[in-house]
Each structure stands twice: as C-alpha cells, then as structure tokens.
Amino acid sequence: MKIIKLPAVLYKSLKKSRSAGKTIGFVPTMGALHAGHLSLIRQARKENSIVVVSIFVNPAQFGPKEDLKKYPRPLNKDLALCRKERVDFVFSPRPEEMYGEGFSTYVNVERLSETLCGKSRPGHFRGVATIVAKLLNIGQPDIIYLGQKDAQQAIIVKRMARDLNIPVKVKIMPTVRQRDGLALSSRNAYLDKKEKKDALVLSAALNLAKLFIKSGARDASRIINRMKRVVNKKKSSRIDYIAIVDTASLKPVRKISGECLIALAVRIGRTRLIDNIIVRA
Ligand code: PAF
C-alpha cells in the first residue's frame, strides 16, 4: 500500500494504472474509519483492480462554529485498517496541498445543497462538492463509493457528476448500523454512554415511519409528527429537521407514493447526528 501526500503524485500513479487497463475504485473519507467505510472499501476491492482511499478532513465543509479542530484524526489506525483491506493507495494530503494560496474556485450544486442539512450548515455541501470534484479530477476513478447514511451528499455528488460530465459511476452503499440500530458515524465517538442510548431515537423514529407506511399511512406531515414525538421523548435530543422528500429533487412530499427519502438530523447533547431510510409505498 502506497501512502501519497501530493495530488500530482497520485495523478501520475493512477495514470499509469489506467494505461495498463486497470479499473480504479475510489473511496473518499475524512478518516476515523469504521465498519461503514470498510464496507465501501470492500465493495471497491471486489469491483476494481485498484482501490484508492482518501483520508482528508476537508476544512471547506466545516462551518466556523463546527468541529473541524476536534474531528478525530487517528491516521495510524486508519492506515492499518486500509492495509488490512488491501487498499492500493491512501491519499492523505495536507490542507495546503488541496487549498493552496489564492484558492478561489468552488462547486455549488444549487437547490439540492440548500435544503435539509444545507439549511443549518450553510456552505457545507459547497465544500463537499468542491473536494469531491477535486478528488475525482486527481484520481479519475471509474467508480466512487459513498454511503447512504449521507443521503443528501450522495444525491448532490451524483448530480454534480452528471451536470459537469465527470465520467464516473457513483455507487451508493447501504448504511451500516450497530446491532441496536444506531447508524455508524465517526461523530458517534463524541457521544457518552447515555447519549449513545438516547441516539437510538433516530433509528427508532425511522422504523416507526416505515411501519406506518407499511400499514397504509400516506400523509407525510402526520408521519413526521409521530416521528417527532419519538425523538422528543429524550431530554438530550433537539430536532434540527425531520423530512420526507423526493429522492431526486429533495423536495418535500405531502402524500407518500412511489419512492421517498425519510431523513432526520437531531442533536443529542452537543452532537449533531443524521440518519435516513428510503421507502417505497
Ligand atoms: O462523507 C465524508 O466523509 C465527506 O463528506 C467526504 C465525501 C469524504 C468529502 O470530504
């Protein structure tokens, strides 16, 4: 496994692989790897001759009051995990390499970036789209792997690739959960023991919504109200949003029909968590 710090070096190495007819799978991460990331890496390993994992805590996607400084950075542990998964290249640049002096070009996926998480995290998806576009330009992979847990991010990256004619397949892999239902996230590390229990209200609310829809409920606002009740049962929880939206446009749906995304963001104590499911009525 090669650890690469410079964009030009990764570009050159992958150019060689491509000319030798090898396919490239790319897993972008901010490190603090967990089983969710590993499932993406394993899928990439199955489907490509070369697997690249990027580990980069991207400053452009953090707001001024967010957790950029305290975001976990267990690089050695991450590298050991990548080695075990037979990753070929780990790309872990320094921020100065990705955002050099005078950096002034950003990618903004309009509308899709302004709703759901975009409302309380202005600029977040501009930062995500920009870094992913940069990584795709540097790596030029055949397939990029993202997790369903960050559903809005995945939809935005798909849109960006389509709009900007970036020749990459965007593959979305299912959310990996603990046995108790908590969706895996690097930010779960911020939760104390009690908060970890309280955080189960996210998946509990989603499961309830799924059950309601299965038993014939179609009115989105009624389902959302029932979900709110579940989440509000915990004192430590504060709802940012609970929404039922169209999976392509992310616009709210009133009556559930066909496929829709049920998504929520909830603060448990000081930690903001997100989760979602896709349901078909
Ligand atoms: O999902 C993440 O970890 C990040 O948003 C990503 C896609 C690696 C971009 O920094």
PDB file of C-alpha atoms and ligand atoms in Angstrom:
ATOM      1  CA  MET A   1       0.000   0.000   0.000  1.00  0.00           C
ATOM      2  CA  LYS A   2       1.357   3.403  -1.014  1.00  0.00           C
ATOM      3  CA  ILE A   3       0.659   6.469   1.065  1.00  0.00           C
ATOM      4  CA  ILE A   4       0.591   9.548  -1.105  1.00  0.00           C
ATOM      5  CA  LYS A   5       0.514  13.155   0.076  1.00  0.00           C
ATOM      6  CA  LEU A   6       0.767  15.084  -3.190  1.00  0.00           C
ATOM      7  CA  PRO A   7      -2.059  15.354  -5.748  1.00  0.00           C
ATOM      8  CA  ALA A   8       0.383  15.253  -8.688  1.00  0.00           C
ATOM      9  CA  VAL A   9       1.927  12.015  -7.419  1.00  0.00           C
ATOM     10  CA  LEU A  10      -1.454  10.309  -7.096  1.00  0.00           C
ATOM     11  CA  TYR A  11      -2.466  11.559 -10.530  1.00  0.00           C
ATOM     12  CA  LYS A  12       0.705  10.133 -12.111  1.00  0.00           C
ATOM     13  CA  SER A  13       0.488   6.774 -10.339  1.00  0.00           C
ATOM     14  CA  LEU A  14      -3.146   6.302 -11.351  1.00  0.00           C
ATOM     15  CA  LYS A  15      -2.465   7.395 -14.911  1.00  0.00           C
ATOM     16  CA  LYS A  16      -0.012   4.501 -15.135  1.00  0.00           C
ATOM     17  CA  SER A  17      -2.617   2.076 -13.750  1.00  0.00           C
ATOM     18  CA  ARG A  18      -5.222   3.328 -16.214  1.00  0.00           C
ATOM     19  CA  SER A  19      -2.899   2.957 -19.187  1.00  0.00           C
ATOM     20  CA  ALA A  20      -2.239  -0.614 -18.055  1.00  0.00           C
ATOM     21  CA  GLY A  21      -6.010  -1.192 -18.411  1.00  0.00           C
ATOM     22  CA  LYS A  22      -6.726  -1.290 -14.680  1.00  0.00           C
ATOM     23  CA  THR A  23     -10.013  -0.080 -13.227  1.00  0.00           C
ATOM     24  CA  ILE A  24      -9.972   2.318 -10.280  1.00  0.00           C
ATOM     25  CA  GLY A  25     -12.380   2.424  -7.344  1.00  0.00           C
ATOM     26  CA  PHE A  26     -12.207   5.490  -5.098  1.00  0.00           C
ATOM     27  CA  VAL A  27     -13.473   5.759  -1.509  1.00  0.00           C
ATOM     28  CA  PRO A  28     -13.354   9.351  -0.223  1.00  0.00           C
ATOM     29  CA  THR A  29     -13.257   9.642   3.572  1.00  0.00           C
ATOM     30  CA  MET A  30     -12.338  12.035   6.337  1.00  0.00           C
ATOM     31  CA  GLY A  31     -10.684   9.203   8.235  1.00  0.00           C
ATOM     32  CA  ALA A  32     -11.725   7.841  11.652  1.00  0.00           C
ATOM     33  CA  LEU A  33     -12.673   4.771   9.650  1.00  0.00           C
ATOM     34  CA  HIS A  34     -15.441   2.491  10.911  1.00  0.00           C
ATOM     35  CA  ALA A  35     -17.315  -0.527   9.572  1.00  0.00           C
ATOM     36  CA  GLY A  36     -19.355   1.750   7.278  1.00  0.00           C
ATOM     37  CA  HIS A  37     -16.193   2.894   5.496  1.00  0.00           C
ATOM     38  CA  LEU A  38     -14.876  -0.658   5.437  1.00  0.00           C
ATOM     39  CA  SER A  39     -17.993  -1.838   3.611  1.00  0.00           C
ATOM     40  CA  LEU A  40     -17.299   0.782   0.911  1.00  0.00           C
ATOM     41  CA  ILE A  41     -13.649  -0.268   0.687  1.00  0.00           C
ATOM     42  CA  ARG A  42     -14.605  -3.964   0.430  1.00  0.00           C
ATOM     43  CA  GLN A  43     -17.073  -3.225  -2.345  1.00  0.00           C
ATOM     44  CA  ALA A  44     -14.413  -1.209  -4.174  1.00  0.00           C
ATOM     45  CA  ARG A  45     -11.946  -4.093  -3.698  1.00  0.00           C
ATOM     46  CA  LYS A  46     -14.451  -6.557  -5.216  1.00  0.00           C
ATOM     47  CA  GLU A  47     -15.146  -4.428  -8.252  1.00  0.00           C
ATOM     48  CA  ASN A  48     -11.814  -2.843  -9.221  1.00  0.00           C
ATOM     49  CA  SER A  49      -8.188  -3.706  -9.863  1.00  0.00           C
ATOM     50  CA  ILE A  50      -7.002  -0.628  -7.957  1.00  0.00           C
ATOM     51  CA  VAL A  51      -8.528   0.775  -4.759  1.00  0.00           C
ATOM     52  CA  VAL A  52      -7.826   4.316  -3.597  1.00  0.00           C
ATOM     53  CA  VAL A  53      -8.930   5.655  -0.215  1.00  0.00           C
ATOM     54  CA  SER A  54      -8.591   9.353   0.515  1.00  0.00           C
ATOM     55  CA  ILE A  55      -8.259  10.470   4.116  1.00  0.00           C
ATOM     56  CA  PHE A  56      -8.694  14.212   4.344  1.00  0.00           C
ATOM     57  CA  VAL A  57     -10.554  16.271   6.928  1.00  0.00           C
ATOM     58  CA  ASN A  58     -11.828  18.850   4.477  1.00  0.00           C
ATOM     59  CA  PRO A  59     -11.857  22.332   6.070  1.00  0.00           C
ATOM     60  CA  ALA A  60     -14.130  23.708   3.328  1.00  0.00           C
ATOM     61  CA  GLN A  61     -17.102  21.668   4.511  1.00  0.00           C
ATOM     62  CA  PHE A  62     -16.997  22.789   8.152  1.00  0.00           C
ATOM     63  CA  GLY A  63     -18.769  25.942   9.330  1.00  0.00           C
ATOM     64  CA  PRO A  64     -16.888  28.403  11.579  1.00  0.00           C
ATOM     65  CA  LYS A  65     -18.576  27.019  14.714  1.00  0.00           C
ATOM     66  CA  GLU A  66     -18.299  23.356  13.746  1.00  0.00           C
ATOM     67  CA  ASP A  67     -15.954  20.597  14.880  1.00  0.00           C
ATOM     68  CA  LEU A  68     -13.055  20.920  12.388  1.00  0.00           C
ATOM     69  CA  LYS A  69     -10.447  21.144  15.141  1.00  0.00           C
ATOM     70  CA  LYS A  70     -11.744  18.318  17.269  1.00  0.00           C
ATOM     71  CA  TYR A  71     -12.710  15.975  14.401  1.00  0.00           C
ATOM     72  CA  PRO A  72     -10.953  12.639  15.166  1.00  0.00           C
ATOM     73  CA  ARG A  73      -7.745  12.004  13.175  1.00  0.00           C
ATOM     74  CA  PRO A  74      -6.452   8.508  14.122  1.00  0.00           C
ATOM     75  CA  LEU A  75      -4.271   8.286  10.986  1.00  0.00           C
ATOM     76  CA  ASN A  76      -2.120   5.326  12.042  1.00  0.00           C
ATOM     77  CA  LYS A  77      -5.138   3.251  12.959  1.00  0.00           C
ATOM     78  CA  ASP A  78      -6.810   4.190   9.669  1.00  0.00           C
ATOM     79  CA  LEU A  79      -3.724   3.216   7.702  1.00  0.00           C
ATOM     80  CA  ALA A  80      -3.593  -0.170   9.438  1.00  0.00           C
ATOM     81  CA  LEU A  81      -7.248  -0.776   8.530  1.00  0.00           C
ATOM     82  CA  CYS A  82      -6.604   0.184   4.905  1.00  0.00           C
ATOM     83  CA  ARG A  83      -3.616  -2.152   4.768  1.00  0.00           C
ATOM     84  CA  LYS A  84      -5.771  -4.979   6.093  1.00  0.00           C
ATOM     85  CA  GLU A  85      -8.372  -4.319   3.407  1.00  0.00           C
ATOM     86  CA  ARG A  86      -5.671  -4.462   0.710  1.00  0.00           C
ATOM     87  CA  VAL A  87      -6.055  -0.850  -0.355  1.00  0.00           C
ATOM     88  CA  ASP A  88      -3.531   0.096  -3.053  1.00  0.00           C
ATOM     89  CA  PHE A  89      -3.238   3.831  -2.445  1.00  0.00           C
ATOM     90  CA  VAL A  90      -4.095   6.032   0.513  1.00  0.00           C
ATOM     91  CA  PHE A  91      -4.219   9.688  -0.427  1.00  0.00           C
ATOM     92  CA  SER A  92      -3.812  11.884   2.627  1.00  0.00           C
ATOM     93  CA  PRO A  93      -2.829  15.391   1.554  1.00  0.00           C
ATOM     94  CA  ARG A  94      -2.227  18.354   3.822  1.00  0.00           C
ATOM     95  CA  PRO A  95      -4.860  21.122   3.607  1.00  0.00           C
ATOM     96  CA  GLU A  96      -2.293  23.411   1.941  1.00  0.00           C
ATOM     97  CA  GLU A  97      -1.966  20.928  -0.920  1.00  0.00           C
ATOM     98  CA  MET A  98      -5.699  20.930  -1.578  1.00  0.00           C
ATOM     99  CA  TYR A  99      -6.377  24.602  -0.930  1.00  0.00           C
ATOM    100  CA  GLY A 100      -3.263  26.462  -1.994  1.00  0.00           C
ATOM    101  CA  GLU A 101      -2.821  30.173  -1.598  1.00  0.00           C
ATOM    102  CA  GLY A 102      -5.363  32.143  -3.604  1.00  0.00           C
ATOM    103  CA  PHE A 103      -7.714  29.165  -3.903  1.00  0.00           C
ATOM    104  CA  SER A 104     -10.962  30.601  -5.251  1.00  0.00           C
ATOM    105  CA  THR A 105     -12.908  28.035  -7.268  1.00  0.00           C
ATOM    106  CA  TYR A 106     -15.835  26.228  -5.675  1.00  0.00           C
ATOM    107  CA  VAL A 107     -18.508  23.876  -6.948  1.00  0.00           C
ATOM    108  CA  ASN A 108     -22.028  24.658  -5.844  1.00  0.00           C
ATOM    109  CA  VAL A 109     -24.846  22.258  -6.632  1.00  0.00           C
ATOM    110  CA  GLU A 110     -27.756  24.655  -6.433  1.00  0.00           C
ATOM    111  CA  ARG A 111     -31.073  23.881  -4.728  1.00  0.00           C
ATOM    112  CA  LEU A 112     -30.092  20.358  -3.594  1.00  0.00           C
ATOM    113  CA  SER A 113     -27.449  21.952  -1.333  1.00  0.00           C
ATOM    114  CA  GLU A 114     -29.808  24.443   0.269  1.00  0.00           C
ATOM    115  CA  THR A 115     -32.348  22.095   1.802  1.00  0.00           C
ATOM    116  CA  LEU A 116     -32.267  19.580   4.735  1.00  0.00           C
ATOM    117  CA  CYS A 117     -28.726  19.680   6.228  1.00  0.00           C
ATOM    118  CA  GLY A 118     -27.867  22.624   3.968  1.00  0.00           C
ATOM    119  CA  LYS A 119     -30.253  24.849   5.921  1.00  0.00           C
ATOM    120  CA  SER A 120     -28.395  24.574   9.202  1.00  0.00           C
ATOM    121  CA  ARG A 121     -24.974  24.013   7.624  1.00  0.00           C
ATOM    122  CA  PRO A 122     -24.699  26.771   5.001  1.00  0.00           C
ATOM    123  CA  GLY A 123     -21.717  26.193   2.719  1.00  0.00           C
ATOM    124  CA  HIS A 124     -21.300  22.577   3.834  1.00  0.00           C
ATOM    125  CA  PHE A 125     -22.267  20.978   0.535  1.00  0.00           C
ATOM    126  CA  ARG A 126     -20.300  23.553  -1.445  1.00  0.00           C
ATOM    127  CA  GLY A 127     -17.272  22.289   0.482  1.00  0.00           C
ATOM    128  CA  VAL A 128     -18.223  18.653  -0.134  1.00  0.00           C
ATOM    129  CA  ALA A 129     -18.894  19.117  -3.860  1.00  0.00           C
ATOM    130  CA  THR A 130     -15.642  21.055  -4.281  1.00  0.00           C
ATOM    131  CA  ILE A 131     -13.437  18.486  -2.572  1.00  0.00           C
ATOM    132  CA  VAL A 132     -15.128  15.553  -4.313  1.00  0.00           C
ATOM    133  CA  ALA A 133     -14.718  17.290  -7.694  1.00  0.00           C
ATOM    134  CA  LYS A 134     -11.022  17.827  -6.897  1.00  0.00           C
ATOM    135  CA  LEU A 135     -10.553  14.203  -5.828  1.00  0.00           C
ATOM    136  CA  LEU A 136     -12.287  12.988  -8.990  1.00  0.00           C
ATOM    137  CA  ASN A 137     -10.046  15.186 -11.124  1.00  0.00           C
ATOM    138  CA  ILE A 138      -6.925  13.942  -9.386  1.00  0.00           C
ATOM    139  CA  GLY A 139      -7.879  10.251  -9.279  1.00  0.00           C
ATOM    140  CA  GLN A 140     -10.129   9.950 -12.351  1.00  0.00           C
ATOM    141  CA  PRO A 141     -11.624   6.735 -10.969  1.00  0.00           C
ATOM    142  CA  ASP A 142     -14.152   4.536 -12.717  1.00  0.00           C
ATOM    143  CA  ILE A 143     -16.334   4.274  -9.626  1.00  0.00           C
ATOM    144  CA  ILE A 144     -16.652   6.418  -6.499  1.00  0.00           C
ATOM    145  CA  TYR A 145     -18.220   4.794  -3.429  1.00  0.00           C
ATOM    146  CA  LEU A 146     -20.392   6.720  -0.967  1.00  0.00           C
ATOM    147  CA  GLY A 147     -22.625   5.687   1.931  1.00  0.00           C
ATOM    148  CA  GLN A 148     -26.412   6.002   2.003  1.00  0.00           C
ATOM    149  CA  LYS A 149     -26.094   7.392   5.538  1.00  0.00           C
ATOM    150  CA  ASP A 150     -25.112  10.731   3.953  1.00  0.00           C
ATOM    151  CA  ALA A 151     -28.010  10.538   1.514  1.00  0.00           C
ATOM    152  CA  GLN A 152     -28.068  14.232   0.624  1.00  0.00           C
ATOM    153  CA  GLN A 153     -24.322  14.222  -0.022  1.00  0.00           C
ATOM    154  CA  ALA A 154     -24.682  11.176  -2.284  1.00  0.00           C
ATOM    155  CA  ILE A 155     -27.508  12.781  -4.273  1.00  0.00           C
ATOM    156  CA  ILE A 156     -25.503  16.005  -4.636  1.00  0.00           C
ATOM    157  CA  VAL A 157     -22.379  14.165  -5.831  1.00  0.00           C
ATOM    158  CA  LYS A 158     -24.471  12.238  -8.389  1.00  0.00           C
ATOM    159  CA  ARG A 159     -25.987  15.492  -9.642  1.00  0.00           C
ATOM    160  CA  MET A 160     -22.586  17.169  -9.811  1.00  0.00           C
ATOM    161  CA  ALA A 161     -21.054  14.303 -11.795  1.00  0.00           C
ATOM    162  CA  ARG A 162     -23.961  14.425 -14.230  1.00  0.00           C
ATOM    163  CA  ASP A 163     -24.036  18.220 -14.557  1.00  0.00           C
ATOM    164  CA  LEU A 164     -20.272  18.568 -15.022  1.00  0.00           C
ATOM    165  CA  ASN A 165     -19.899  15.500 -17.281  1.00  0.00           C
ATOM    166  CA  ILE A 166     -17.481  13.837 -14.911  1.00  0.00           C
ATOM    167  CA  PRO A 167     -17.116  10.298 -16.266  1.00  0.00           C
ATOM    168  CA  VAL A 168     -17.506   8.391 -13.018  1.00  0.00           C
ATOM    169  CA  LYS A 169     -20.090   5.968 -11.702  1.00  0.00           C
ATOM    170  CA  VAL A 170     -21.392   6.986  -8.268  1.00  0.00           C
ATOM    171  CA  LYS A 171     -22.187   3.899  -6.224  1.00  0.00           C
ATOM    172  CA  ILE A 172     -24.231   4.277  -3.034  1.00  0.00           C
ATOM    173  CA  MET A 173     -23.824   1.525  -0.451  1.00  0.00           C
ATOM    174  CA  PRO A 174     -26.303   0.763   2.359  1.00  0.00           C
ATOM    175  CA  THR A 175     -25.944   2.348   5.799  1.00  0.00           C
ATOM    176  CA  VAL A 176     -24.105   0.124   8.263  1.00  0.00           C
ATOM    177  CA  ARG A 177     -25.714   0.028  11.709  1.00  0.00           C
ATOM    178  CA  GLN A 178     -24.842  -1.244  15.148  1.00  0.00           C
ATOM    179  CA  ARG A 179     -26.971  -4.164  16.312  1.00  0.00           C
ATOM    180  CA  ASP A 180     -29.132  -1.714  18.272  1.00  0.00           C
ATOM    181  CA  GLY A 181     -29.873   0.296  15.108  1.00  0.00           C
ATOM    182  CA  LEU A 182     -27.524   3.275  15.559  1.00  0.00           C
ATOM    183  CA  ALA A 183     -26.098   4.251  12.168  1.00  0.00           C
ATOM    184  CA  LEU A 184     -22.301   4.198  12.217  1.00  0.00           C
ATOM    185  CA  SER A 185     -20.684   7.620  12.063  1.00  0.00           C
ATOM    186  CA  SER A 186     -17.295   8.991  13.033  1.00  0.00           C
ATOM    187  CA  ARG A 187     -19.157  11.535  15.154  1.00  0.00           C
ATOM    188  CA  ASN A 188     -20.620   8.752  17.351  1.00  0.00           C
ATOM    189  CA  ALA A 189     -17.248   8.958  19.102  1.00  0.00           C
ATOM    190  CA  TYR A 190     -18.399  12.246  20.680  1.00  0.00           C
ATOM    191  CA  LEU A 191     -21.330  10.543  22.471  1.00  0.00           C
ATOM    192  CA  ASP A 192     -21.092   9.424  26.085  1.00  0.00           C
ATOM    193  CA  LYS A 193     -22.738   6.207  27.261  1.00  0.00           C
ATOM    194  CA  LYS A 194     -26.139   7.757  27.963  1.00  0.00           C
ATOM    195  CA  GLU A 195     -26.118   9.772  24.770  1.00  0.00           C
ATOM    196  CA  LYS A 196     -25.380   6.605  22.783  1.00  0.00           C
ATOM    197  CA  LYS A 197     -28.611   5.155  24.159  1.00  0.00           C
ATOM    198  CA  ASP A 198     -30.537   8.370  23.541  1.00  0.00           C
ATOM    199  CA  ALA A 199     -29.235   8.440  19.965  1.00  0.00           C
ATOM    200  CA  LEU A 200     -31.300   5.323  19.252  1.00  0.00           C
ATOM    201  CA  VAL A 201     -34.324   7.629  18.855  1.00  0.00           C
ATOM    202  CA  LEU A 202     -33.155   8.419  15.323  1.00  0.00           C
ATOM    203  CA  SER A 203     -33.422   4.855  14.038  1.00  0.00           C
ATOM    204  CA  ALA A 204     -36.488   4.231  16.229  1.00  0.00           C
ATOM    205  CA  ALA A 205     -38.300   7.162  14.591  1.00  0.00           C
ATOM    206  CA  LEU A 206     -37.341   5.911  11.125  1.00  0.00           C
ATOM    207  CA  ASN A 207     -38.519   2.405  11.930  1.00  0.00           C
ATOM    208  CA  LEU A 208     -41.820   3.750  13.178  1.00  0.00           C
ATOM    209  CA  ALA A 209     -42.296   5.720   9.956  1.00  0.00           C
ATOM    210  CA  LYS A 210     -41.539   2.594   7.931  1.00  0.00           C
ATOM    211  CA  LEU A 211     -44.142   0.641   9.905  1.00  0.00           C
ATOM    212  CA  PHE A 212     -46.783   3.337   9.452  1.00  0.00           C
ATOM    213  CA  ILE A 213     -46.201   3.444   5.723  1.00  0.00           C
ATOM    214  CA  LYS A 214     -46.316  -0.335   5.539  1.00  0.00           C
ATOM    215  CA  SER A 215     -49.662  -0.282   7.276  1.00  0.00           C
ATOM    216  CA  GLY A 216     -51.071   2.235   4.787  1.00  0.00           C
ATOM    217  CA  ALA A 217     -50.265   5.720   6.177  1.00  0.00           C
ATOM    218  CA  ARG A 218     -49.593   8.188   3.342  1.00  0.00           C
ATOM    219  CA  ASP A 219     -49.864  11.646   4.917  1.00  0.00           C
ATOM    220  CA  ALA A 220     -46.278  12.885   5.330  1.00  0.00           C
ATOM    221  CA  SER A 221     -46.983  15.523   7.976  1.00  0.00           C
ATOM    222  CA  ARG A 222     -48.791  13.024  10.217  1.00  0.00           C
ATOM    223  CA  ILE A 223     -45.899  10.594   9.949  1.00  0.00           C
ATOM    224  CA  ILE A 224     -43.411  13.370  10.706  1.00  0.00           C
ATOM    225  CA  ASN A 225     -45.412  14.365  13.805  1.00  0.00           C
ATOM    226  CA  ARG A 226     -45.323  10.798  15.088  1.00  0.00           C
ATOM    227  CA  MET A 227     -41.576  10.687  14.496  1.00  0.00           C
ATOM    228  CA  LYS A 228     -41.139  13.977  16.365  1.00  0.00           C
ATOM    229  CA  ARG A 229     -42.898  12.500  19.370  1.00  0.00           C
ATOM    230  CA  VAL A 230     -40.462   9.585  19.447  1.00  0.00           C
ATOM    231  CA  VAL A 231     -37.408  11.844  19.223  1.00  0.00           C
ATOM    232  CA  ASN A 232     -38.676  14.370  21.752  1.00  0.00           C
ATOM    233  CA  LYS A 233     -39.064  11.649  24.380  1.00  0.00           C
ATOM    234  CA  LYS A 234     -35.359  12.066  25.157  1.00  0.00           C
ATOM    235  CA  LYS A 235     -34.385  15.178  27.075  1.00  0.00           C
ATOM    236  CA  SER A 236     -30.976  15.316  25.427  1.00  0.00           C
ATOM    237  CA  SER A 237     -32.440  15.478  21.901  1.00  0.00           C
ATOM    238  CA  ARG A 238     -33.099  18.576  19.817  1.00  0.00           C
ATOM    239  CA  ILE A 239     -34.573  18.148  16.357  1.00  0.00           C
ATOM    240  CA  ASP A 240     -32.913  20.034  13.539  1.00  0.00           C
ATOM    241  CA  TYR A 241     -35.276  18.600  10.922  1.00  0.00           C
ATOM    242  CA  ILE A 242     -37.390  15.590  10.113  1.00  0.00           C
ATOM    243  CA  ALA A 243     -38.421  15.463   6.475  1.00  0.00           C
ATOM    244  CA  ILE A 244     -39.986  13.220   3.883  1.00  0.00           C
ATOM    245  CA  VAL A 245     -38.718  14.204   0.468  1.00  0.00           C
ATOM    246  CA  ASP A 246     -38.494  13.109  -3.130  1.00  0.00           C
ATOM    247  CA  THR A 247     -35.290  11.093  -3.643  1.00  0.00           C
ATOM    248  CA  ALA A 248     -34.289  13.022  -6.775  1.00  0.00           C
ATOM    249  CA  SER A 249     -35.286  16.642  -6.075  1.00  0.00           C
ATOM    250  CA  LEU A 250     -35.189  16.502  -2.236  1.00  0.00           C
ATOM    251  CA  LYS A 251     -38.440  18.481  -2.294  1.00  0.00           C
ATOM    252  CA  PRO A 252     -40.930  17.655   0.480  1.00  0.00           C
ATOM    253  CA  VAL A 253     -43.701  15.265  -0.433  1.00  0.00           C
ATOM    254  CA  ARG A 254     -47.187  15.655   1.017  1.00  0.00           C
ATOM    255  CA  LYS A 255     -48.655  12.288   0.129  1.00  0.00           C
ATOM    256  CA  ILE A 256     -46.338   9.350   0.010  1.00  0.00           C
ATOM    257  CA  SER A 257     -46.351   7.479  -3.272  1.00  0.00           C
ATOM    258  CA  GLY A 258     -43.553   5.659  -5.025  1.00  0.00           C
ATOM    259  CA  GLU A 259     -40.089   6.138  -3.582  1.00  0.00           C
ATOM    260  CA  CYS A 260     -39.215   8.745  -0.982  1.00  0.00           C
ATOM    261  CA  LEU A 261     -36.435   9.575   1.443  1.00  0.00           C
ATOM    262  CA  ILE A 262     -37.213   9.952   5.127  1.00  0.00           C
ATOM    263  CA  ALA A 263     -34.376  11.882   6.707  1.00  0.00           C
ATOM    264  CA  LEU A 264     -33.676  13.479  10.033  1.00  0.00           C
ATOM    265  CA  ALA A 265     -30.997  15.442  11.829  1.00  0.00           C
ATOM    266  CA  VAL A 266     -31.056  15.543  15.605  1.00  0.00           C
ATOM    267  CA  ARG A 267     -28.708  16.957  18.175  1.00  0.00           C
ATOM    268  CA  ILE A 268     -28.009  14.557  21.015  1.00  0.00           C
ATOM    269  CA  GLY A 269     -26.384  16.779  23.595  1.00  0.00           C
ATOM    270  CA  ARG A 270     -23.806  18.687  21.585  1.00  0.00           C
ATOM    271  CA  THR A 271     -23.502  16.135  18.795  1.00  0.00           C
ATOM    272  CA  ARG A 272     -25.472  16.517  15.589  1.00  0.00           C
ATOM    273  CA  LEU A 273     -26.444  13.149  14.107  1.00  0.00           C
ATOM    274  CA  ILE A 274     -28.187  12.294  10.855  1.00  0.00           C
ATOM    275  CA  ASP A 275     -29.919   9.208   9.583  1.00  0.00           C
ATOM    276  CA  ASN A 276     -32.352   8.249   6.827  1.00  0.00           C
ATOM    277  CA  ILE A 277     -34.161   5.469   5.033  1.00  0.00           C
ATOM    278  CA  ILE A 278     -35.625   5.129   1.570  1.00  0.00           C
ATOM    279  CA  VAL A 279     -39.153   3.760   1.488  1.00  0.00           C
ATOM    280  CA  ARG A 280     -41.390   2.633  -1.335  1.00  0.00           C
ATOM    281  CA  ALA A 281     -45.133   2.943  -0.908  1.00  0.00           C
TER     282      ALA A 281
HETATM  283  O1  PAF B   1     -18.572  11.782   3.812  1.00  0.00           O
HETATM  284  C1  PAF B   1     -17.450  12.251   4.060  1.00  0.00           C
HETATM  285  O2  PAF B   1     -16.676  11.711   4.830  1.00  0.00           O
HETATM  286  C2  PAF B   1     -17.023  13.549   3.379  1.00  0.00           C
HETATM  287  O3  PAF B   1     -18.080  14.423   3.262  1.00  0.00           O
HETATM  288  C3  PAF B   1     -16.310  13.338   2.040  1.00  0.00           C
HETATM  289  C4  PAF B   1     -17.230  12.705   0.993  1.00  0.00           C
HETATM  290  C5  PAF B   1     -15.095  12.455   2.230  1.00  0.00           C
HETATM  291  C6  PAF B   1     -15.846  14.678   1.473  1.00  0.00           C
HETATM  292  O4  PAF B   1     -14.951  15.306   2.346  1.00  0.00           O
END
